Amino acid sequence: MRASPFRPAAATLLAIALAAVGLTSAATPAVAATIPAGSGSYTDVRPAGTSGPTTNTGAPVTPKLTAAARDKPVPTNDWWTSLAYQRYGDNPYSTPMYGHPLTYQAKASGLEVGYPTTPAIVGDGRQYEYAHKADLTVGLTGLNSPDTKADAWSDWTVTPYWADGTRTFRATIGHGMPFVYAKGSGGDARVTTASAPTVFADDGNVLGITVAGHHYALFAPTGADWNVSGTTITAALAGKDYFSLAVLPSTDALATYRTYAFSFVTGSRVTWQSVGADVRATYTLTTEAKEGTERGTLQALYRHQWLHTTDALTPYTYVSPRGTMKVRASASFTTSQRSSGVVPALPASDGIDRARLGAYLDEVANASDPFSGASDTYWTGKALGRLAQLVPVADQIGRTATRDKLLGLMKGRLQEWLTAGGASGFAYDGDWKTLTGYPASYGSDTELNDHHFHYGYYVYAAAIVAQYDQAWAADSAWGTMVKHLIRDTANPSRTDAAYPFLRGFDVYAGHSWASGHQGFAAGNNQESSSESTNLSAALVLWGAATGDTSLRDLGSYLLTTESEAITQYWFDANEQVFPASYRYGTVGMVWGSGAAYSTWWTANPEEIHGINVLPVTGGSLHLAREKAAITRNIAEMERENGGPAQEWRDLLWEFEALAAPASAKAKWDAVNGNYTPEQGESRAHTYHWIGTLDTLGAPDTTVGADLPTAAVFTRNGVRTYTAHNHGSTARTVTFTDGRTLAVAARSTATATGPGGQDPDPPEPGPSTGNTFRLKTGGVLTTATTDPAGADTLASADGVNRDGTPYRPTVYEARQVNGKPAAGAATAFRLRVDAGTRVGLAPQVRVSYDLTGDGTFERTETFRYFATDPLAGWEEYTQAVGAQATTGSLGELRNGTVRLEVWNALGNGTSQLQTGTDAAVLRIPYV
């Protein structure tokens, strides 16, 4: 082992990176065993007797990179990481990689490509998978490479590299990309198919083939010609070094895909920002025109993305393990979601017996071993998290001595871990650009697993400490080491030479991955999605407590994005993702190829359901968005368990309380505290959580706020608003239903009903927020529990009704309150279907009656949408453009919002979907 993993140049880059992210410790020396970081430190030498990344046989392993990528931090824990991490010594290429819609596996002759469309139910019925199966292999004639290396990568794309001494080959692939962009030298383009292909189009350099029921297009440079011989297809490249292929949603899509065949993707990048109560993210591909001038491309959006975009989508779709993917013809798209609020603790309520809560707090604070014997990174983290939840609770009821004792315990243990040289601490690996805690656990050292799970607890605990002791969190004290943990797990910088960008979080998939090496036939996996969001919530609180709004907003982006992914892919809340043949309604683990009703260590239903709940914190409130899914989840757990939970009953009570607080309270009351808490939980926290929600009501996620550390609860129609202000000056928090709440510096404020500082606020109406679903019966609603349906749009009776509503289907929301949002505009996403009728044209008008007096001060008429004569839903959005507008927007005070939809042309009826997230109107108000 070298004394230091840093070469002098790398050390210089590290020092620059430290300064760039505000870490103010002295420059890292070129050779050192211990590197100071404020009051803390870490080492660049692993403790004696420990190991870093290894193969499955225990042999040390270094990243498998080309010379061009050698000094770039490797994004382990990604969907394609097996290209760089050779976990299995006899496989120098890769394991299957699930990009969706395409799947890939590297081999000596090039890149296997597949498009699995039929799920298999395996593992005693507990797992569904769309396993990789090669339809074809793309490469060069004669290519026989001894290995495959990672050559370049960006936020969700990667370029593997092959070389055999005569030939070199690269293929750029990515999430949501129906294309493979290939470049090579030393041989002709070669595609070998798994079975004899059927040719459905042949235009020299453009070839359409069908293999195993899937349609592909092959694109060679102009002047080239594809030749088919059995299962081998070749093309000389006419003096060029590039070609591409695409999986087609249908054979008639060939012309569209041909348009973008030579617009080669060269990179991918996500940007995010918090805008009022929302998080907006833009996903952009950079491209290079190999021929012609086209710079656009096609992207397939996952369900968690297309549910939250108003950008125009094509009619094309793909099958994936995450449900239907929808195609956009553009190099970028933007999503907008209501931000998931994070609070340090649930607010005070009169449903809590303070004496009883105090006794439960003492039970923890005065325990002989408050850390329950925890020694490794994971179990120490859980113990820290357990204490962190109790600090603001103790403070809330005036138990300041208990609060300070808990803070002292947390500081002491954190400082032990954040200082090198003791029995526990962190070591930096310069080959893998990672910081590993020792004693390690669950492969966090040898496989680089789970860093986001483990370190999220430390960052969360540090955030709670920072809330009460800002000096402790200063960079000159312990903040620098906390930032190292953040940079290892959720680094927002793409130029940091010491750590990769967002190590565990897959920005396009919408969630994190747990395996550091991705060395499985099923791809990568993540079990405990809730421990992933625990890190995101920790970033919100740490950023807020230390005044780092960029880290706070990063946490909001990660939490809000992963919340939707969890909702769809772990809990199947809309029942649109899991295959119809799969009998479970929730899963414990998501894999690249599918998902499984299981955990890594047990088949106990309580833990299968609970592993995606723990730890329960003020960052768990996002789970309350789909209350019907929680109810189904608990019912399934009890059905599979043969009765109510016993082992993890506290976690599952707390989960149930997010949807049905009274039911959870009854279960707590039935045992009256006589149970054994889950190891990361305590009676004090569970009692406070369940009692508070029973009193205030379940979280109301339809209402957001312009501060990410705020939340709303509703019981019997009465709302309770709470917010914590970490700042040094008082501020007013504005909620999306128009309420305001004055919050003093470094404190929490709570108000019920009208609340806030508005002297005469309007009473809340039935519709709140700025996004409304269409509900059959003429209603616009913020509710998300109504069943899907459809309304009929009347015929235009053969007369041109363009611009003038004719027998429209009308939807209204009344008693709406809100203020215009700067820079926002009316948006809608509708699904319409004209069946096989020709020449129909649904059209939309949106009108605003600002005071509810019957006079509409503002109307916006949009251009009609020309439907196709094919049965099936089509997407109609505001992207068609406005045809006419009258009047001006102003503040809505008990106002009315009206949506009218009618057929502007034709002689037949059409259908309009209702009751889904694809039948929504978003108004430009906060």
Short mmCIF file of C-alpha atoms in Angstrom, two decimals, residues 4-400:
data_model
loop_
_atom_site.label_atom_id
_atom_site.label_comp_id
_atom_site.label_asym_id
_atom_site.label_seq_id
_atom_site.Cartn_x
_atom_site.Cartn_y
_atom_site.Cartn_z
CA SER A 4 -0.61 8.34 0.04
CA PRO A 5 -3.04 7.81 -2.85
CA PHE A 6 -2.46 11.38 -4.00
CA ARG A 7 -0.01 12.33 -6.69
CA PRO A 8 1.10 15.98 -6.35
CA ALA A 9 -1.09 17.11 -9.25
CA ALA A 10 -4.14 15.43 -7.70
CA ALA A 11 -3.39 17.04 -4.35
CA THR A 12 -3.30 20.45 -5.98
CA LEU A 13 -6.64 19.80 -7.66
CA LEU A 14 -8.08 18.64 -4.35
CA ALA A 15 -7.01 21.83 -2.63
CA ILE A 16 -8.69 23.87 -5.38
CA ALA A 17 -11.84 21.78 -5.04
CA LEU A 18 -11.88 22.24 -1.26
CA ALA A 19 -11.74 26.00 -1.67
CA ALA A 20 -14.43 25.92 -4.36
CA VAL A 21 -16.98 24.35 -2.03
CA GLY A 22 -16.10 26.53 0.92
CA LEU A 23 -13.88 24.15 2.84
CA THR A 24 -11.41 26.46 4.45
CA SER A 25 -8.81 24.08 5.84
CA ALA A 26 -5.22 24.31 4.65
CA ALA A 27 -4.28 22.80 1.32
CA THR A 28 -3.89 19.04 1.42
CA PRO A 29 -0.22 18.01 1.48
CA ALA A 30 1.03 15.84 -1.35
CA VAL A 31 1.99 13.03 1.01
CA ALA A 32 0.34 12.68 4.40
CA ALA A 33 -1.16 9.98 6.56
CA THR A 34 -3.64 12.35 8.20
CA ILE A 35 -5.34 15.27 6.46
CA PRO A 36 -6.73 18.02 8.72
CA ALA A 37 -10.25 19.27 7.99
CA GLY A 38 -11.20 22.04 10.39
CA SER A 39 -11.29 20.54 13.88
CA GLY A 40 -11.55 17.11 12.35
CA SER A 41 -9.41 15.00 10.06
CA TYR A 42 -9.30 11.93 7.91
CA THR A 43 -6.56 9.62 6.75
CA ASP A 44 -5.39 8.56 3.32
CA VAL A 45 -4.31 5.15 4.61
CA ARG A 46 -6.85 2.51 5.55
CA PRO A 47 -6.65 1.09 9.08
CA ALA A 48 -4.50 -2.01 9.46
CA GLY A 49 -6.32 -5.22 8.66
CA THR A 50 -9.06 -3.55 6.61
CA SER A 51 -9.73 -3.55 2.90
CA GLY A 52 -10.89 -1.24 0.17
CA PRO A 53 -12.69 -2.21 -3.06
CA THR A 54 -12.11 -5.82 -4.10
CA THR A 55 -13.24 -8.40 -6.59
CA ASN A 56 -15.57 -11.15 -5.42
CA THR A 57 -12.50 -13.24 -4.56
CA GLY A 58 -11.10 -10.52 -2.27
CA ALA A 59 -8.40 -9.27 -4.66
CA PRO A 60 -7.86 -5.49 -4.65
CA VAL A 61 -9.37 -3.74 -7.66
CA THR A 62 -8.84 -0.33 -9.24
CA PRO A 63 -11.13 1.50 -11.68
CA LYS A 64 -11.26 0.15 -15.22
CA LEU A 65 -10.84 3.42 -17.15
CA THR A 66 -9.18 4.64 -20.32
CA ALA A 67 -6.25 7.02 -20.09
CA ALA A 68 -8.57 9.91 -20.97
CA ALA A 69 -10.74 9.20 -17.91
CA ARG A 70 -8.11 8.02 -15.45
CA ASP A 71 -8.01 11.09 -13.21
CA LYS A 72 -11.73 11.73 -13.29
CA PRO A 73 -13.70 10.69 -10.15
CA VAL A 74 -15.64 7.51 -10.93
CA PRO A 75 -19.39 7.66 -10.31
CA THR A 76 -19.75 4.33 -8.54
CA ASN A 77 -23.26 3.20 -7.60
CA ASP A 78 -24.61 3.99 -11.05
CA TRP A 79 -26.65 2.03 -13.59
CA TRP A 80 -23.52 1.34 -15.68
CA THR A 81 -20.79 1.07 -12.99
CA SER A 82 -19.81 -2.51 -13.86
CA LEU A 83 -18.00 -1.02 -16.87
CA ALA A 84 -15.54 0.56 -14.43
CA TYR A 85 -15.70 -1.81 -11.45
CA GLN A 86 -14.64 -5.36 -12.29
CA ARG A 87 -16.29 -7.10 -9.36
CA TYR A 88 -16.01 -10.53 -10.96
CA GLY A 89 -12.45 -11.34 -11.96
CA ASP A 90 -13.49 -13.51 -14.90
CA ASN A 91 -15.63 -10.78 -16.47
CA PRO A 92 -13.51 -7.86 -17.72
CA TYR A 93 -16.43 -6.42 -19.71
CA SER A 94 -19.63 -5.66 -17.78
CA THR A 95 -22.72 -7.20 -16.28
CA PRO A 96 -26.12 -6.29 -17.82
CA MET A 97 -26.85 -2.58 -17.73
CA TYR A 98 -30.42 -1.30 -17.79
CA GLY A 99 -30.66 2.04 -19.56
CA HIS A 100 -34.37 1.78 -20.47
CA PRO A 101 -35.82 1.31 -22.89
CA LEU A 102 -32.66 -0.48 -24.06
CA THR A 103 -30.52 -2.90 -22.06
CA TYR A 104 -26.84 -3.52 -22.67
CA GLN A 105 -23.94 -5.82 -21.87
CA ALA A 106 -20.36 -5.42 -23.01
CA LYS A 107 -18.54 -8.41 -24.47
CA ALA A 108 -15.35 -8.98 -26.47
CA SER A 109 -16.99 -8.33 -29.85
CA GLY A 110 -18.85 -5.17 -28.82
CA LEU A 111 -22.08 -4.14 -27.14
CA GLU A 112 -25.08 -6.40 -26.73
CA VAL A 113 -28.35 -4.48 -27.11
CA GLY A 114 -31.79 -5.67 -26.04
CA TYR A 115 -35.29 -4.34 -25.54
CA PRO A 116 -37.15 -6.58 -23.05
CA THR A 117 -40.89 -6.07 -23.32
CA THR A 118 -42.36 -9.13 -21.60
CA PRO A 119 -42.04 -9.46 -17.82
CA ALA A 120 -41.16 -12.71 -16.09
CA ILE A 121 -42.34 -13.50 -12.57
CA VAL A 122 -39.51 -15.25 -10.75
CA GLY A 123 -38.23 -15.98 -7.26
CA ASP A 124 -41.28 -17.86 -6.00
CA GLY A 125 -43.47 -15.14 -7.44
CA ARG A 126 -41.79 -12.39 -5.42
CA GLN A 127 -39.87 -10.70 -8.23
CA TYR A 128 -40.78 -9.35 -11.62
CA GLU A 129 -38.09 -8.64 -14.17
CA TYR A 130 -37.57 -7.52 -17.72
CA ALA A 131 -34.23 -9.29 -17.95
CA HIS A 132 -31.60 -8.34 -20.49
CA LYS A 133 -31.63 -10.55 -23.56
CA ALA A 134 -29.55 -9.55 -26.55
CA ASP A 135 -31.45 -8.87 -29.75
CA LEU A 136 -28.23 -7.85 -31.44
CA THR A 137 -24.57 -7.03 -30.84
CA VAL A 138 -23.03 -3.89 -32.30
CA GLY A 139 -19.30 -3.55 -32.99
CA LEU A 140 -16.74 -3.74 -35.78
CA THR A 141 -15.71 -6.58 -38.04
CA GLY A 142 -13.04 -8.64 -36.31
CA LEU A 143 -13.32 -6.80 -32.95
CA ASN A 144 -12.03 -9.04 -30.15
CA SER A 145 -11.17 -6.83 -27.20
CA PRO A 146 -9.65 -8.27 -23.99
CA ASP A 147 -11.75 -5.90 -21.88
CA THR A 148 -14.11 -2.93 -21.92
CA LYS A 149 -13.33 0.32 -20.11
CA ALA A 150 -15.30 3.43 -19.24
CA ASP A 151 -14.04 6.19 -21.51
CA ALA A 152 -16.39 9.11 -20.81
CA TRP A 153 -19.57 9.79 -18.87
CA SER A 154 -21.96 12.55 -17.92
CA ASP A 155 -25.06 12.81 -15.76
CA TRP A 156 -26.91 9.82 -17.27
CA THR A 157 -24.86 8.77 -20.31
CA VAL A 158 -21.68 6.72 -20.64
CA THR A 159 -19.29 5.75 -23.40
CA PRO A 160 -17.64 2.31 -23.07
CA TYR A 161 -14.44 1.64 -25.02
CA TRP A 162 -13.01 -1.46 -26.70
CA ALA A 163 -9.55 -1.92 -28.24
CA ASP A 164 -7.82 -5.06 -29.51
CA GLY A 165 -4.60 -3.62 -30.97
CA THR A 166 -6.07 -3.24 -34.45
CA ARG A 167 -9.51 -1.83 -33.82
CA THR A 168 -11.00 0.72 -31.41
CA PHE A 169 -14.69 1.07 -30.74
CA ARG A 170 -16.84 3.41 -28.66
CA ALA A 171 -20.61 3.41 -28.12
CA THR A 172 -22.47 6.19 -26.28
CA ILE A 173 -25.54 4.95 -24.41
CA GLY A 174 -27.81 6.37 -21.74
CA HIS A 175 -31.02 6.40 -19.80
CA GLY A 176 -34.03 7.18 -21.95
CA MET A 177 -31.98 6.99 -25.15
CA PRO A 178 -33.48 4.87 -27.94
CA PHE A 179 -30.23 5.39 -29.92
CA VAL A 180 -26.77 3.85 -29.63
CA TYR A 181 -24.16 6.21 -31.10
CA ALA A 182 -21.10 4.29 -32.33
CA LYS A 183 -17.62 5.35 -33.42
CA GLY A 184 -14.84 3.01 -34.49
CA SER A 185 -11.63 2.51 -36.42
CA GLY A 186 -9.91 -0.46 -38.01
CA GLY A 187 -12.99 -2.28 -39.25
CA ASP A 188 -16.39 -1.99 -40.86
CA ALA A 189 -19.56 -1.53 -38.86
CA ARG A 190 -20.93 -4.89 -37.83
CA VAL A 191 -24.25 -5.84 -36.23
CA THR A 192 -24.95 -9.48 -35.39
CA THR A 193 -28.51 -10.46 -34.57
CA ALA A 194 -29.73 -13.14 -32.18
CA SER A 195 -31.86 -14.64 -34.95
CA ALA A 196 -32.28 -14.05 -38.65
CA PRO A 197 -33.65 -10.52 -39.04
CA THR A 198 -36.67 -9.53 -41.08
CA VAL A 199 -35.89 -6.50 -43.22
CA PHE A 200 -38.82 -4.07 -43.44
CA ALA A 201 -36.94 -1.13 -44.99
CA ASP A 202 -33.75 -0.87 -47.04
CA ASP A 203 -32.53 2.47 -48.30
CA GLY A 204 -28.81 1.88 -48.68
CA ASN A 205 -27.35 3.50 -45.59
CA VAL A 206 -30.62 3.13 -43.65
CA LEU A 207 -31.85 -0.35 -42.80
CA GLY A 208 -34.96 -1.33 -40.86
CA ILE A 209 -34.98 -4.80 -39.30
CA THR A 210 -37.14 -6.79 -36.92
CA VAL A 211 -35.48 -9.15 -34.44
CA ALA A 212 -37.35 -11.13 -31.79
CA GLY A 213 -40.42 -9.00 -32.42
CA HIS A 214 -38.54 -5.72 -31.85
CA HIS A 215 -37.94 -3.16 -34.55
CA TYR A 216 -34.53 -1.55 -35.06
CA ALA A 217 -33.10 0.94 -37.51
CA LEU A 218 -29.42 0.97 -38.52
CA PHE A 219 -27.93 4.22 -39.82
CA ALA A 220 -24.58 4.37 -41.67
CA PRO A 221 -23.06 7.52 -43.19
CA THR A 222 -24.37 8.80 -46.48
CA GLY A 223 -22.79 6.78 -49.28
CA ALA A 224 -22.54 3.61 -47.21
CA ASP A 225 -24.66 0.51 -47.74
CA TRP A 226 -25.78 -2.15 -45.24
CA ASN A 227 -25.35 -5.78 -46.31
CA VAL A 228 -27.30 -8.61 -44.67
CA SER A 229 -25.89 -12.12 -44.61
CA GLY A 230 -27.74 -14.47 -42.28
CA THR A 231 -27.41 -12.99 -38.80
CA THR A 232 -24.51 -10.68 -39.72
CA ILE A 233 -25.07 -7.16 -41.01
CA THR A 234 -22.10 -5.06 -42.11
CA ALA A 235 -21.39 -1.71 -43.72
CA ALA A 236 -18.23 -0.03 -44.89
CA LEU A 237 -18.47 3.48 -43.52
CA ALA A 238 -17.64 5.44 -46.68
CA GLY A 239 -14.50 6.92 -45.16
CA LYS A 240 -16.26 7.95 -41.96
CA ASP A 241 -15.94 6.48 -38.46
CA TYR A 242 -19.51 6.67 -37.13
CA PHE A 243 -22.87 4.92 -37.32
CA SER A 244 -25.91 4.57 -35.09
CA LEU A 245 -28.84 2.32 -34.37
CA ALA A 246 -32.21 2.88 -32.73
CA VAL A 247 -34.98 0.77 -31.29
CA LEU A 248 -38.25 1.87 -32.89
CA PRO A 249 -41.64 1.96 -31.16
CA SER A 250 -43.14 0.88 -34.51
CA THR A 251 -41.98 0.42 -38.09
CA ASP A 252 -43.78 3.57 -39.21
CA ALA A 253 -41.60 5.62 -36.84
CA LEU A 254 -38.54 5.07 -39.06
CA ALA A 255 -38.84 8.42 -40.84
CA THR A 256 -38.98 10.33 -37.55
CA TYR A 257 -36.01 8.49 -36.08
CA ARG A 258 -34.03 8.93 -39.28
CA THR A 259 -34.24 12.69 -38.71
CA TYR A 260 -32.12 12.37 -35.57
CA ALA A 261 -29.86 9.48 -36.58
CA PHE A 262 -26.76 11.63 -37.01
CA SER A 263 -27.36 14.04 -34.15
CA PHE A 264 -24.95 12.24 -31.84
CA VAL A 265 -25.36 12.72 -28.11
CA THR A 266 -22.13 13.94 -26.51
CA GLY A 267 -23.27 14.63 -22.95
CA SER A 268 -26.14 14.96 -20.50
CA ARG A 269 -26.79 17.46 -17.74
CA VAL A 270 -29.49 18.24 -15.19
CA THR A 271 -30.02 21.63 -13.59
CA TRP A 272 -32.44 22.38 -10.78
CA GLN A 273 -33.85 25.33 -8.89
CA SER A 274 -36.41 26.04 -6.19
CA VAL A 275 -39.14 28.38 -7.40
CA GLY A 276 -41.54 29.33 -4.64
CA ALA A 277 -43.06 26.10 -3.42
CA ASP A 278 -41.90 24.10 -6.43
CA VAL A 279 -38.76 22.35 -7.61
CA ARG A 280 -38.00 22.67 -11.31
CA ALA A 281 -35.45 20.55 -13.11
CA THR A 282 -34.29 20.66 -16.72
CA TYR A 283 -32.72 17.62 -18.37
CA THR A 284 -30.58 18.44 -21.39
CA LEU A 285 -28.61 16.38 -23.88
CA THR A 286 -25.77 17.98 -25.80
CA THR A 287 -25.40 16.81 -29.39
CA GLU A 288 -23.07 16.98 -32.37
CA ALA A 289 -24.33 16.90 -35.96
CA LYS A 290 -22.33 14.23 -37.80
CA GLU A 291 -24.30 14.92 -40.96
CA GLY A 292 -26.60 17.78 -41.80
CA THR A 293 -27.60 20.40 -39.24
CA GLU A 294 -30.05 18.58 -36.95
CA ARG A 295 -29.07 19.01 -33.29
CA GLY A 296 -32.24 17.72 -31.68
CA THR A 297 -32.81 14.18 -30.48
CA LEU A 298 -35.39 11.82 -29.04
CA GLN A 299 -35.65 11.11 -25.32
CA ALA A 300 -37.86 8.57 -23.58
CA LEU A 301 -39.19 9.95 -20.30
CA TYR A 302 -39.88 7.76 -17.29
CA ARG A 303 -43.27 7.93 -15.62
CA HIS A 304 -41.99 10.07 -12.73
CA GLN A 305 -40.86 12.60 -15.35
CA TRP A 306 -43.74 12.75 -17.80
CA LEU A 307 -46.24 13.05 -14.95
CA HIS A 308 -44.61 16.38 -14.08
CA THR A 309 -43.82 17.99 -17.42
CA THR A 310 -45.98 20.17 -19.59
CA ASP A 311 -43.53 19.90 -22.49
CA ALA A 312 -44.96 18.43 -25.68
CA LEU A 313 -44.55 14.67 -26.14
CA THR A 314 -44.84 12.55 -29.26
CA PRO A 315 -47.33 9.67 -29.55
CA TYR A 316 -44.43 7.19 -29.31
CA THR A 317 -44.01 5.03 -26.18
CA TYR A 318 -41.80 2.24 -24.88
CA VAL A 319 -42.18 -0.59 -22.39
CA SER A 320 -39.95 -0.54 -19.31
CA PRO A 321 -39.80 -2.01 -15.80
CA ARG A 322 -40.93 1.45 -14.60
CA GLY A 323 -44.08 1.47 -16.66
CA THR A 324 -44.69 3.28 -19.92
CA MET A 325 -41.96 5.61 -21.17
CA LYS A 326 -43.05 8.50 -23.40
CA VAL A 327 -40.93 10.05 -26.13
CA ARG A 328 -40.09 13.72 -26.53
CA ALA A 329 -38.55 15.11 -29.70
CA SER A 330 -36.16 17.65 -28.23
CA ALA A 331 -32.76 17.85 -26.60
CA SER A 332 -34.30 18.95 -23.29
CA PHE A 333 -37.37 18.86 -21.11
CA THR A 334 -38.37 20.41 -17.80
CA THR A 335 -40.25 18.98 -14.85
CA SER A 336 -41.96 20.91 -12.06
CA GLN A 337 -43.04 19.35 -8.77
CA ARG A 338 -44.36 20.60 -5.48
CA SER A 339 -41.40 20.64 -3.11
CA SER A 340 -41.42 18.07 -0.30
CA GLY A 341 -41.18 19.93 3.01
CA VAL A 342 -38.78 18.88 5.78
CA VAL A 343 -39.21 19.96 9.40
CA PRO A 344 -36.84 19.31 12.30
CA ALA A 345 -39.77 17.86 14.27
CA LEU A 346 -43.54 17.72 14.15
CA PRO A 347 -45.04 20.82 15.80
CA ALA A 348 -46.23 21.00 19.39
CA SER A 349 -49.79 19.89 20.06
CA ASP A 350 -52.09 19.41 23.02
CA GLY A 351 -52.40 15.73 22.19
CA ILE A 352 -49.12 15.02 23.97
CA ASP A 353 -48.81 14.38 27.71
CA ARG A 354 -45.61 16.25 28.46
CA ALA A 355 -44.84 14.30 31.61
CA ARG A 356 -45.18 11.01 29.79
CA LEU A 357 -43.08 12.27 26.89
CA GLY A 358 -40.46 13.51 29.35
CA ALA A 359 -40.23 10.08 30.93
CA TYR A 360 -39.75 8.49 27.53
CA LEU A 361 -37.02 11.03 26.72
CA ASP A 362 -35.22 10.21 29.97
CA GLU A 363 -35.38 6.55 29.02
CA VAL A 364 -33.05 7.33 26.11
CA ALA A 365 -30.93 10.13 27.53
CA ASN A 366 -30.14 8.25 30.74
CA ALA A 367 -29.56 4.85 29.19
CA SER A 368 -26.33 3.13 30.19
CA ASP A 369 -25.42 2.92 26.49
CA PRO A 370 -27.36 5.44 24.38
CA PHE A 371 -25.62 4.06 21.29
CA SER A 372 -26.74 0.48 21.96
CA GLY A 373 -23.26 -0.91 21.34
CA ALA A 374 -23.10 0.49 17.80
CA SER A 375 -19.58 0.55 16.37
CA ASP A 376 -19.64 0.42 12.57
CA THR A 377 -20.73 3.18 10.22
CA TYR A 378 -24.29 1.97 9.72
CA TRP A 379 -25.32 1.15 13.27
CA THR A 380 -23.57 4.21 14.66
CA GLY A 381 -25.49 6.25 12.10
CA LYS A 382 -28.81 4.75 13.18
CA ALA A 383 -28.02 5.49 16.82
CA LEU A 384 -27.17 9.09 15.93
CA GLY A 385 -30.40 9.37 14.00
CA ARG A 386 -32.36 8.03 16.96
CA LEU A 387 -30.97 10.74 19.24
CA ALA A 388 -31.30 13.46 16.60
CA GLN A 389 -35.07 12.98 16.42
CA LEU A 390 -35.41 13.63 20.13
CA VAL A 391 -33.44 16.88 20.43
CA PRO A 392 -36.13 19.21 18.98
CA VAL A 393 -38.84 17.22 20.76
CA ALA A 394 -37.14 17.79 24.13
CA ASP A 395 -36.69 21.45 23.25
CA GLN A 396 -40.36 21.72 22.31
CA ILE A 397 -41.57 20.75 25.80
CA GLY A 398 -39.00 22.80 27.65
CA ARG A 399 -36.70 19.93 28.64
CA THR A 400 -33.56 21.93 27.87
#
